[in-house]
Amino acid sequence: MLELRSLSCRYGAVQAVSEANLRVDAGEIVTLIGANGAGKSTTLKAIAGLVRPEFGDILFEGTSIARMPAHQIAAAGISLVPEGRAIFANLSVLENLEMGGYLRKPAEIRSGLEHVFALFPRLQERLQQNSGTLSGGEQQMLAIGRALMAKPRLLLLDEPSLGIAPLLVKAIYAGIDAINREGVTVLVVEQNAHLALKHSRRAYVLETGRIVMEGPSAELANEPRVKEAYLGEG
Ligand SMILES: Nc1ncnc2c1ncn2[C@@H]1O[C@H](COP(=O)(O)OP(=O)(O)OP(=O)(O)O)[C@@H](O)[C@H]1O
Ligand SMILES: [Mg+2]
């Protein structure tokens, strides 16, 4: 469904991503793990059209999207839940969700809302609440819900667990698993390798812009190098 071919991204003198090759098949949850500054967010931004690749290509369902504007990539079926969530803090929960569905018809917005409420009932209980007053975990649920309102086929998640209380992290990942079971393909970026490897089928490890390891998540979780550097073991 998605293929990065030798993707390179640079900010001035900073080479953020170097010749990354990565593949996501339809129906998978794939994770990209890596330390601070490894280039994880840049990779997701490049896929979503928010950062222009320096070299290489990005194929979505066989079509190059590397030079498409972001709104066109979104319309093609890719939604990004950015790092830090980027919800509209001055709008209500309902208004944020409606923004996510701006390309859809009223009937689709209604069914989209029902879908989001089934995944994250806490949002339905807080529909009129100002989003800036939600807890961190609730804001993350809202950011995911808003992305789902566009009815993506590929969902990109940037560190959905960052800074969130463990109980809500559990609810968020249960939601992500449910979204995937309903047929949405997921590429999730995490610093929390424990979580990411547990909830994915395959994984890639990014170090200073380069993919240094890849494989089935269960196998990578047993690699000495992954254990030591990312799982705090060994
Ligand atoms: N807008 C920017 N301008 C200049 N340099 C940037 C910009 N955004 C990111 N970088 C640099 O690119 C590199 C990769 O950053 P990126 O945000 O992709 O890493 P990350 O893996 O997402 O890190 P984190 O886990 O801390 O979110 C870093 O060295 C970072 O300082
Ligand atoms: Mg990041």
mmCIF file of C-alpha atoms and ligand atoms in Angstrom:
data_model
loop_
_atom_site.group_PDB
_atom_site.id
_atom_site.type_symbol
_atom_site.label_atom_id
_atom_site.label_comp_id
_atom_site.label_asym_id
_atom_site.label_seq_id
_atom_site.Cartn_x
_atom_site.Cartn_y
_atom_site.Cartn_z
ATOM 1 C CA MET A 1 0.000 0.000 0.000
ATOM 2 C CA LEU A 2 2.809 2.367 0.935
ATOM 3 C CA GLU A 3 6.396 2.240 -0.192
ATOM 4 C CA LEU A 4 9.279 4.574 0.613
ATOM 5 C CA ARG A 5 12.060 4.233 -1.905
ATOM 6 C CA SER A 6 15.380 5.602 -0.808
ATOM 7 C CA LEU A 7 13.669 8.549 0.867
ATOM 8 C CA SER A 8 15.953 11.391 1.953
ATOM 9 C CA CYS A 9 14.862 14.596 3.702
ATOM 10 C CA ARG A 10 16.998 17.487 4.795
ATOM 11 C CA TYR A 11 16.476 20.731 6.704
ATOM 12 C CA GLY A 12 19.305 23.010 5.598
ATOM 13 C CA ALA A 13 22.465 21.384 6.924
ATOM 14 C CA VAL A 14 20.581 18.705 8.895
ATOM 15 C CA GLN A 15 20.142 15.390 7.081
ATOM 16 C CA ALA A 16 17.002 14.171 8.887
ATOM 17 C CA VAL A 17 16.274 11.048 6.790
ATOM 18 C CA SER A 18 18.809 9.195 4.627
ATOM 19 C CA GLU A 19 17.831 6.734 1.912
ATOM 20 C CA ALA A 20 15.065 5.080 3.890
ATOM 21 C CA ASN A 21 13.299 2.090 2.362
ATOM 22 C CA LEU A 22 10.084 1.056 4.050
ATOM 23 C CA ARG A 23 6.972 -0.838 3.040
ATOM 24 C CA VAL A 24 3.505 -1.092 4.568
ATOM 25 C CA ASP A 25 1.119 -3.707 3.191
ATOM 26 C CA ALA A 26 -2.644 -3.220 3.232
ATOM 27 C CA GLY A 27 -4.132 -4.316 6.561
ATOM 28 C CA GLU A 28 -0.895 -4.190 8.556
ATOM 29 C CA ILE A 29 0.154 -2.274 11.633
ATOM 30 C CA VAL A 30 3.783 -1.343 11.064
ATOM 31 C CA THR A 31 5.897 0.570 13.554
ATOM 32 C CA LEU A 32 8.908 2.779 13.154
ATOM 33 C CA ILE A 33 10.903 3.050 16.367
ATOM 34 C CA GLY A 34 13.875 5.228 17.139
ATOM 35 C CA ALA A 35 15.408 7.607 19.653
ATOM 36 C CA ASN A 36 14.960 11.387 19.896
ATOM 37 C CA GLY A 37 15.824 13.104 16.653
ATOM 38 C CA ALA A 38 16.152 9.875 14.640
ATOM 39 C CA GLY A 39 13.915 11.248 11.879
ATOM 40 C CA LYS A 40 10.642 9.525 12.729
ATOM 41 C CA SER A 41 8.408 12.602 12.545
ATOM 42 C CA THR A 42 10.133 13.805 9.406
ATOM 43 C CA THR A 43 9.373 10.475 7.730
ATOM 44 C CA LEU A 44 5.661 10.762 8.578
ATOM 45 C CA LYS A 45 5.564 14.410 7.516
ATOM 46 C CA ALA A 46 7.122 13.503 4.173
ATOM 47 C CA ILE A 47 4.431 10.852 3.595
ATOM 48 C CA ALA A 48 1.697 13.362 4.477
ATOM 49 C CA GLY A 49 3.194 15.985 2.181
ATOM 50 C CA LEU A 50 4.231 18.386 4.946
ATOM 51 C CA VAL A 51 7.953 18.027 4.220
ATOM 52 C CA ARG A 52 9.317 17.774 0.680
ATOM 53 C CA PRO A 53 11.686 14.854 0.082
ATOM 54 C CA GLU A 54 15.160 15.787 -1.049
ATOM 55 C CA PHE A 55 15.600 12.521 -2.973
ATOM 56 C CA GLY A 56 13.720 9.283 -3.375
ATOM 57 C CA ASP A 57 10.090 8.460 -3.882
ATOM 58 C CA ILE A 58 6.923 7.721 -1.923
ATOM 59 C CA LEU A 59 4.353 5.440 -3.525
ATOM 60 C CA PHE A 60 0.783 5.110 -2.239
ATOM 61 C CA GLU A 61 -1.136 2.284 -3.900
ATOM 62 C CA GLY A 62 1.348 2.427 -6.754
ATOM 63 C CA THR A 63 1.127 6.185 -7.397
ATOM 64 C CA SER A 64 3.921 8.599 -6.514
ATOM 65 C CA ILE A 65 2.768 11.110 -3.890
ATOM 66 C CA ALA A 66 6.217 12.546 -3.156
ATOM 67 C CA ARG A 67 5.419 15.813 -4.867
ATOM 68 C CA MET A 68 1.679 16.015 -4.232
ATOM 69 C CA PRO A 69 0.309 18.835 -2.053
ATOM 70 C CA ALA A 70 -0.762 17.754 1.431
ATOM 71 C CA HIS A 71 -4.501 18.303 0.862
ATOM 72 C CA GLN A 72 -4.404 16.021 -2.172
ATOM 73 C CA ILE A 73 -2.599 13.303 -0.194
ATOM 74 C CA ALA A 74 -5.262 13.583 2.499
ATOM 75 C CA ALA A 75 -7.998 13.291 -0.112
ATOM 76 C CA ALA A 76 -6.248 10.203 -1.509
ATOM 77 C CA GLY A 77 -6.792 8.433 1.831
ATOM 78 C CA ILE A 78 -3.869 9.213 4.154
ATOM 79 C CA SER A 79 -4.430 10.905 7.539
ATOM 80 C CA LEU A 80 -1.701 12.028 9.915
ATOM 81 C CA VAL A 81 -2.129 12.355 13.672
ATOM 82 C CA PRO A 82 0.795 14.663 14.374
ATOM 83 C CA GLU A 83 3.166 14.611 17.318
ATOM 84 C CA GLY A 84 1.784 16.789 20.099
ATOM 85 C CA ARG A 85 -1.732 16.195 18.742
ATOM 86 C CA ALA A 86 -2.388 19.675 17.311
ATOM 87 C CA ILE A 87 -6.051 19.815 18.202
ATOM 88 C CA PHE A 88 -7.871 23.137 18.015
ATOM 89 C CA ALA A 89 -7.814 23.990 21.729
ATOM 90 C CA ASN A 90 -10.429 26.761 21.474
ATOM 91 C CA LEU A 91 -12.960 24.562 19.731
ATOM 92 C CA SER A 92 -15.198 21.954 21.326
ATOM 93 C CA VAL A 93 -14.681 18.231 20.916
ATOM 94 C CA LEU A 94 -17.541 18.106 18.412
ATOM 95 C CA GLU A 95 -16.163 21.025 16.390
ATOM 96 C CA ASN A 96 -12.731 19.384 16.209
ATOM 97 C CA LEU A 97 -14.275 16.174 14.918
ATOM 98 C CA GLU A 98 -16.357 18.077 12.365
ATOM 99 C CA MET A 99 -13.180 19.783 11.118
ATOM 100 C CA GLY A 100 -11.689 16.355 10.472
ATOM 101 C CA GLY A 101 -14.635 15.491 8.243
ATOM 102 C CA TYR A 102 -14.623 18.696 6.220
ATOM 103 C CA LEU A 103 -14.303 16.806 2.935
ATOM 104 C CA ARG A 104 -17.242 14.517 3.692
ATOM 105 C CA LYS A 105 -21.002 14.723 3.214
ATOM 106 C CA PRO A 106 -23.304 15.387 6.216
ATOM 107 C CA ALA A 107 -24.487 11.765 6.363
ATOM 108 C CA GLU A 108 -20.885 10.578 6.353
ATOM 109 C CA ILE A 109 -20.051 12.987 9.156
ATOM 110 C CA ARG A 110 -22.890 11.546 11.241
ATOM 111 C CA SER A 111 -21.742 7.964 10.709
ATOM 112 C CA GLY A 112 -18.125 9.024 11.262
ATOM 113 C CA LEU A 113 -19.059 10.524 14.626
ATOM 114 C CA GLU A 114 -20.852 7.315 15.646
ATOM 115 C CA HIS A 115 -17.750 5.368 14.712
ATOM 116 C CA VAL A 116 -15.449 7.606 16.760
ATOM 117 C CA PHE A 117 -17.778 7.460 19.776
ATOM 118 C CA ALA A 118 -17.812 3.654 19.632
ATOM 119 C CA LEU A 119 -14.014 3.625 19.710
ATOM 120 C CA PHE A 120 -13.568 6.337 22.327
ATOM 121 C CA PRO A 121 -16.735 6.718 24.460
ATOM 122 C CA ARG A 122 -14.968 9.341 26.593
ATOM 123 C CA LEU A 123 -15.216 11.740 23.658
ATOM 124 C CA GLN A 124 -18.976 11.386 23.427
ATOM 125 C CA GLU A 125 -19.270 12.233 27.128
ATOM 126 C CA ARG A 126 -17.316 15.453 26.499
ATOM 127 C CA LEU A 127 -18.763 16.651 23.176
ATOM 128 C CA GLN A 128 -19.325 20.283 24.138
ATOM 129 C CA GLN A 129 -16.198 20.577 26.283
ATOM 130 C CA ASN A 130 -13.502 22.947 25.169
ATOM 131 C CA SER A 131 -10.760 20.696 23.761
ATOM 132 C CA GLY A 132 -7.979 22.590 25.501
ATOM 133 C CA THR A 133 -9.385 21.406 28.839
ATOM 134 C CA LEU A 134 -9.248 17.690 27.963
ATOM 135 C CA SER A 135 -6.559 15.537 29.582
ATOM 136 C CA GLY A 136 -3.539 14.633 27.439
ATOM 137 C CA GLY A 137 -4.904 11.162 26.784
ATOM 138 C CA GLU A 138 -8.332 12.508 25.841
ATOM 139 C CA GLN A 139 -6.704 14.996 23.479
ATOM 140 C CA GLN A 140 -4.869 12.115 21.823
ATOM 141 C CA MET A 141 -8.176 10.255 21.410
ATOM 142 C CA LEU A 142 -9.625 13.407 19.875
ATOM 143 C CA ALA A 143 -6.689 13.784 17.482
ATOM 144 C CA ILE A 144 -7.110 10.173 16.348
ATOM 145 C CA GLY A 145 -10.875 10.629 16.082
ATOM 146 C CA ARG A 146 -10.434 13.774 14.016
ATOM 147 C CA ALA A 147 -8.097 11.916 11.641
ATOM 148 C CA LEU A 148 -10.635 9.091 11.322
ATOM 149 C CA MET A 149 -13.381 11.528 10.330
ATOM 150 C CA ALA A 150 -11.620 11.806 6.958
ATOM 151 C CA LYS A 151 -12.123 8.035 6.551
ATOM 152 C CA PRO A 152 -8.484 7.274 5.765
ATOM 153 C CA ARG A 153 -7.256 3.970 4.396
ATOM 154 C CA LEU A 154 -3.800 4.637 5.824
ATOM 155 C CA LEU A 155 -3.486 6.199 9.277
ATOM 156 C CA LEU A 156 -0.143 7.710 10.326
ATOM 157 C CA LEU A 157 0.321 8.104 14.084
ATOM 158 C CA ASP A 158 3.201 10.088 15.571
ATOM 159 C CA GLU A 159 3.936 8.993 19.158
ATOM 160 C CA PRO A 160 0.341 8.450 20.321
ATOM 161 C CA SER A 161 1.531 7.398 23.804
ATOM 162 C CA LEU A 162 3.847 10.337 24.504
ATOM 163 C CA GLY A 163 3.248 11.934 27.903
ATOM 164 C CA ILE A 164 0.009 10.073 28.540
ATOM 165 C CA ALA A 165 -1.077 8.235 31.698
ATOM 166 C CA PRO A 166 -0.750 4.416 31.392
ATOM 167 C CA LEU A 167 -4.479 3.715 31.677
ATOM 168 C CA LEU A 168 -5.293 6.023 28.775
ATOM 169 C CA VAL A 169 -2.373 4.680 26.749
ATOM 170 C CA LYS A 170 -4.050 1.299 27.035
ATOM 171 C CA ALA A 171 -7.359 2.716 25.801
ATOM 172 C CA ILE A 172 -5.633 4.511 22.940
ATOM 173 C CA TYR A 173 -3.846 1.373 21.763
ATOM 174 C CA ALA A 174 -7.013 -0.686 22.117
ATOM 175 C CA GLY A 175 -8.601 1.909 19.836
ATOM 176 C CA ILE A 176 -5.741 1.668 17.339
ATOM 177 C CA ASP A 177 -6.028 -2.136 17.271
ATOM 178 C CA ALA A 178 -9.792 -1.841 16.703
ATOM 179 C CA ILE A 179 -9.307 0.680 13.890
ATOM 180 C CA ASN A 180 -6.888 -1.732 12.237
ATOM 181 C CA ARG A 181 -9.272 -4.676 12.595
ATOM 182 C CA GLU A 182 -11.881 -2.594 10.797
ATOM 183 C CA GLY A 183 -9.537 -2.475 7.806
ATOM 184 C CA VAL A 184 -7.476 0.682 8.236
ATOM 185 C CA THR A 185 -3.751 0.224 7.631
ATOM 186 C CA VAL A 186 -1.572 1.835 10.307
ATOM 187 C CA LEU A 187 1.970 3.192 10.403
ATOM 188 C CA VAL A 188 2.830 4.223 13.959
ATOM 189 C CA VAL A 189 5.953 5.970 15.180
ATOM 190 C CA GLU A 190 6.995 5.480 18.795
ATOM 191 C CA GLN A 191 9.850 6.066 21.189
ATOM 192 C CA ASN A 192 8.108 3.556 23.465
ATOM 193 C CA ALA A 193 9.411 0.425 21.770
ATOM 194 C CA HIS A 194 7.716 -1.939 24.241
ATOM 195 C CA LEU A 195 4.288 -0.711 23.225
ATOM 196 C CA ALA A 196 5.058 -0.341 19.558
ATOM 197 C CA LEU A 197 6.461 -3.849 19.141
ATOM 198 C CA LYS A 198 3.569 -5.351 21.084
ATOM 199 C CA HIS A 199 0.944 -3.711 18.880
ATOM 200 C CA SER A 200 2.490 -4.171 15.437
ATOM 201 C CA ARG A 201 3.172 -6.945 12.984
ATOM 202 C CA ARG A 202 6.424 -5.619 11.545
ATOM 203 C CA ALA A 203 8.867 -2.965 12.657
ATOM 204 C CA TYR A 204 11.670 -0.753 11.415
ATOM 205 C CA VAL A 205 14.399 0.800 13.551
ATOM 206 C CA LEU A 206 15.580 4.274 12.598
ATOM 207 C CA GLU A 207 18.925 5.624 13.821
ATOM 208 C CA THR A 208 20.082 9.105 12.804
ATOM 209 C CA GLY A 209 17.960 9.041 9.675
ATOM 210 C CA ARG A 210 18.871 5.528 8.548
ATOM 211 C CA ILE A 211 16.858 2.342 8.814
ATOM 212 C CA VAL A 212 19.248 -0.044 10.535
ATOM 213 C CA MET A 213 16.960 -3.004 11.251
ATOM 214 C CA GLU A 214 13.627 -4.371 10.130
ATOM 215 C CA GLY A 215 11.579 -7.497 10.618
ATOM 216 C CA PRO A 216 8.593 -9.066 12.349
ATOM 217 C CA SER A 217 7.994 -7.180 15.619
ATOM 218 C CA ALA A 218 8.149 -10.336 17.730
ATOM 219 C CA GLU A 219 11.580 -11.140 16.299
ATOM 220 C CA LEU A 220 12.956 -7.625 16.699
ATOM 221 C CA ALA A 221 11.833 -7.624 20.333
ATOM 222 C CA ASN A 222 14.260 -10.523 20.862
ATOM 223 C CA GLU A 223 17.227 -8.926 19.088
ATOM 224 C CA PRO A 224 20.001 -8.152 21.593
ATOM 225 C CA ARG A 225 20.648 -4.757 19.987
ATOM 226 C CA VAL A 226 16.966 -3.771 20.225
ATOM 227 C CA LYS A 227 16.703 -5.075 23.774
ATOM 228 C CA GLU A 228 19.680 -3.072 24.881
ATOM 229 C CA ALA A 229 19.040 0.189 23.059
ATOM 230 C CA TYR A 230 15.230 0.362 23.018
ATOM 231 C CA LEU A 231 13.806 -2.005 25.614
ATOM 232 C CA GLY A 232 16.180 -1.229 28.464
ATOM 233 C CA GLU A 233 17.154 -4.877 28.815
ATOM 234 C CA GLY A 234 20.417 -6.792 28.575
HETATM 235 N N1 LIG B 1 11.820 22.200 10.952
HETATM 236 C C1 LIG B 1 13.074 21.760 11.189
HETATM 237 N N2 LIG B 1 14.140 22.552 10.918
HETATM 238 C C2 LIG B 1 15.406 22.110 11.129
HETATM 239 N N3 LIG B 1 15.714 20.888 11.618
HETATM 240 C C3 LIG B 1 14.694 20.070 11.907
HETATM 241 C C4 LIG B 1 13.322 20.458 11.713
HETATM 242 N N4 LIG B 1 12.528 19.443 12.109
HETATM 243 C C5 LIG B 1 13.371 18.470 12.527
HETATM 244 N N5 LIG B 1 14.655 18.833 12.401
HETATM 245 C C6 LIG B 1 15.834 18.008 12.736
HETATM 246 O O1 LIG B 1 15.755 16.813 11.978
HETATM 247 C C7 LIG B 1 16.158 15.697 12.766
HETATM 248 C C8 LIG B 1 15.027 14.667 12.818
HETATM 249 O O2 LIG B 1 13.923 15.235 13.525
HETATM 250 P P1 LIG B 1 12.535 14.470 13.724
HETATM 251 O O3 LIG B 1 11.599 15.419 14.358
HETATM 252 O O4 LIG B 1 12.141 13.837 12.459
HETATM 253 O O5 LIG B 1 12.976 13.327 14.756
HETATM 254 P P2 LIG B 1 12.083 12.346 15.638
HETATM 255 O O6 LIG B 1 12.664 10.986 15.430
HETATM 256 O O7 LIG B 1 10.663 12.544 15.343
HETATM 257 O O8 LIG B 1 12.430 12.834 17.123
HETATM 258 P P3 LIG B 1 11.498 12.826 18.458
HETATM 259 O O9 LIG B 1 11.455 11.415 18.935
HETATM 260 O O10 LIG B 1 12.245 13.700 19.417
HETATM 261 O O11 LIG B 1 10.156 13.354 18.074
HETATM 262 C C9 LIG B 1 16.566 16.245 14.111
HETATM 263 O O12 LIG B 1 17.952 16.406 14.115
HETATM 264 C C10 LIG B 1 15.855 17.586 14.169
HETATM 265 O O13 LIG B 1 16.557 18.513 14.974
HETATM 266 MG MG MG B 2 9.094 13.124 16.461
#
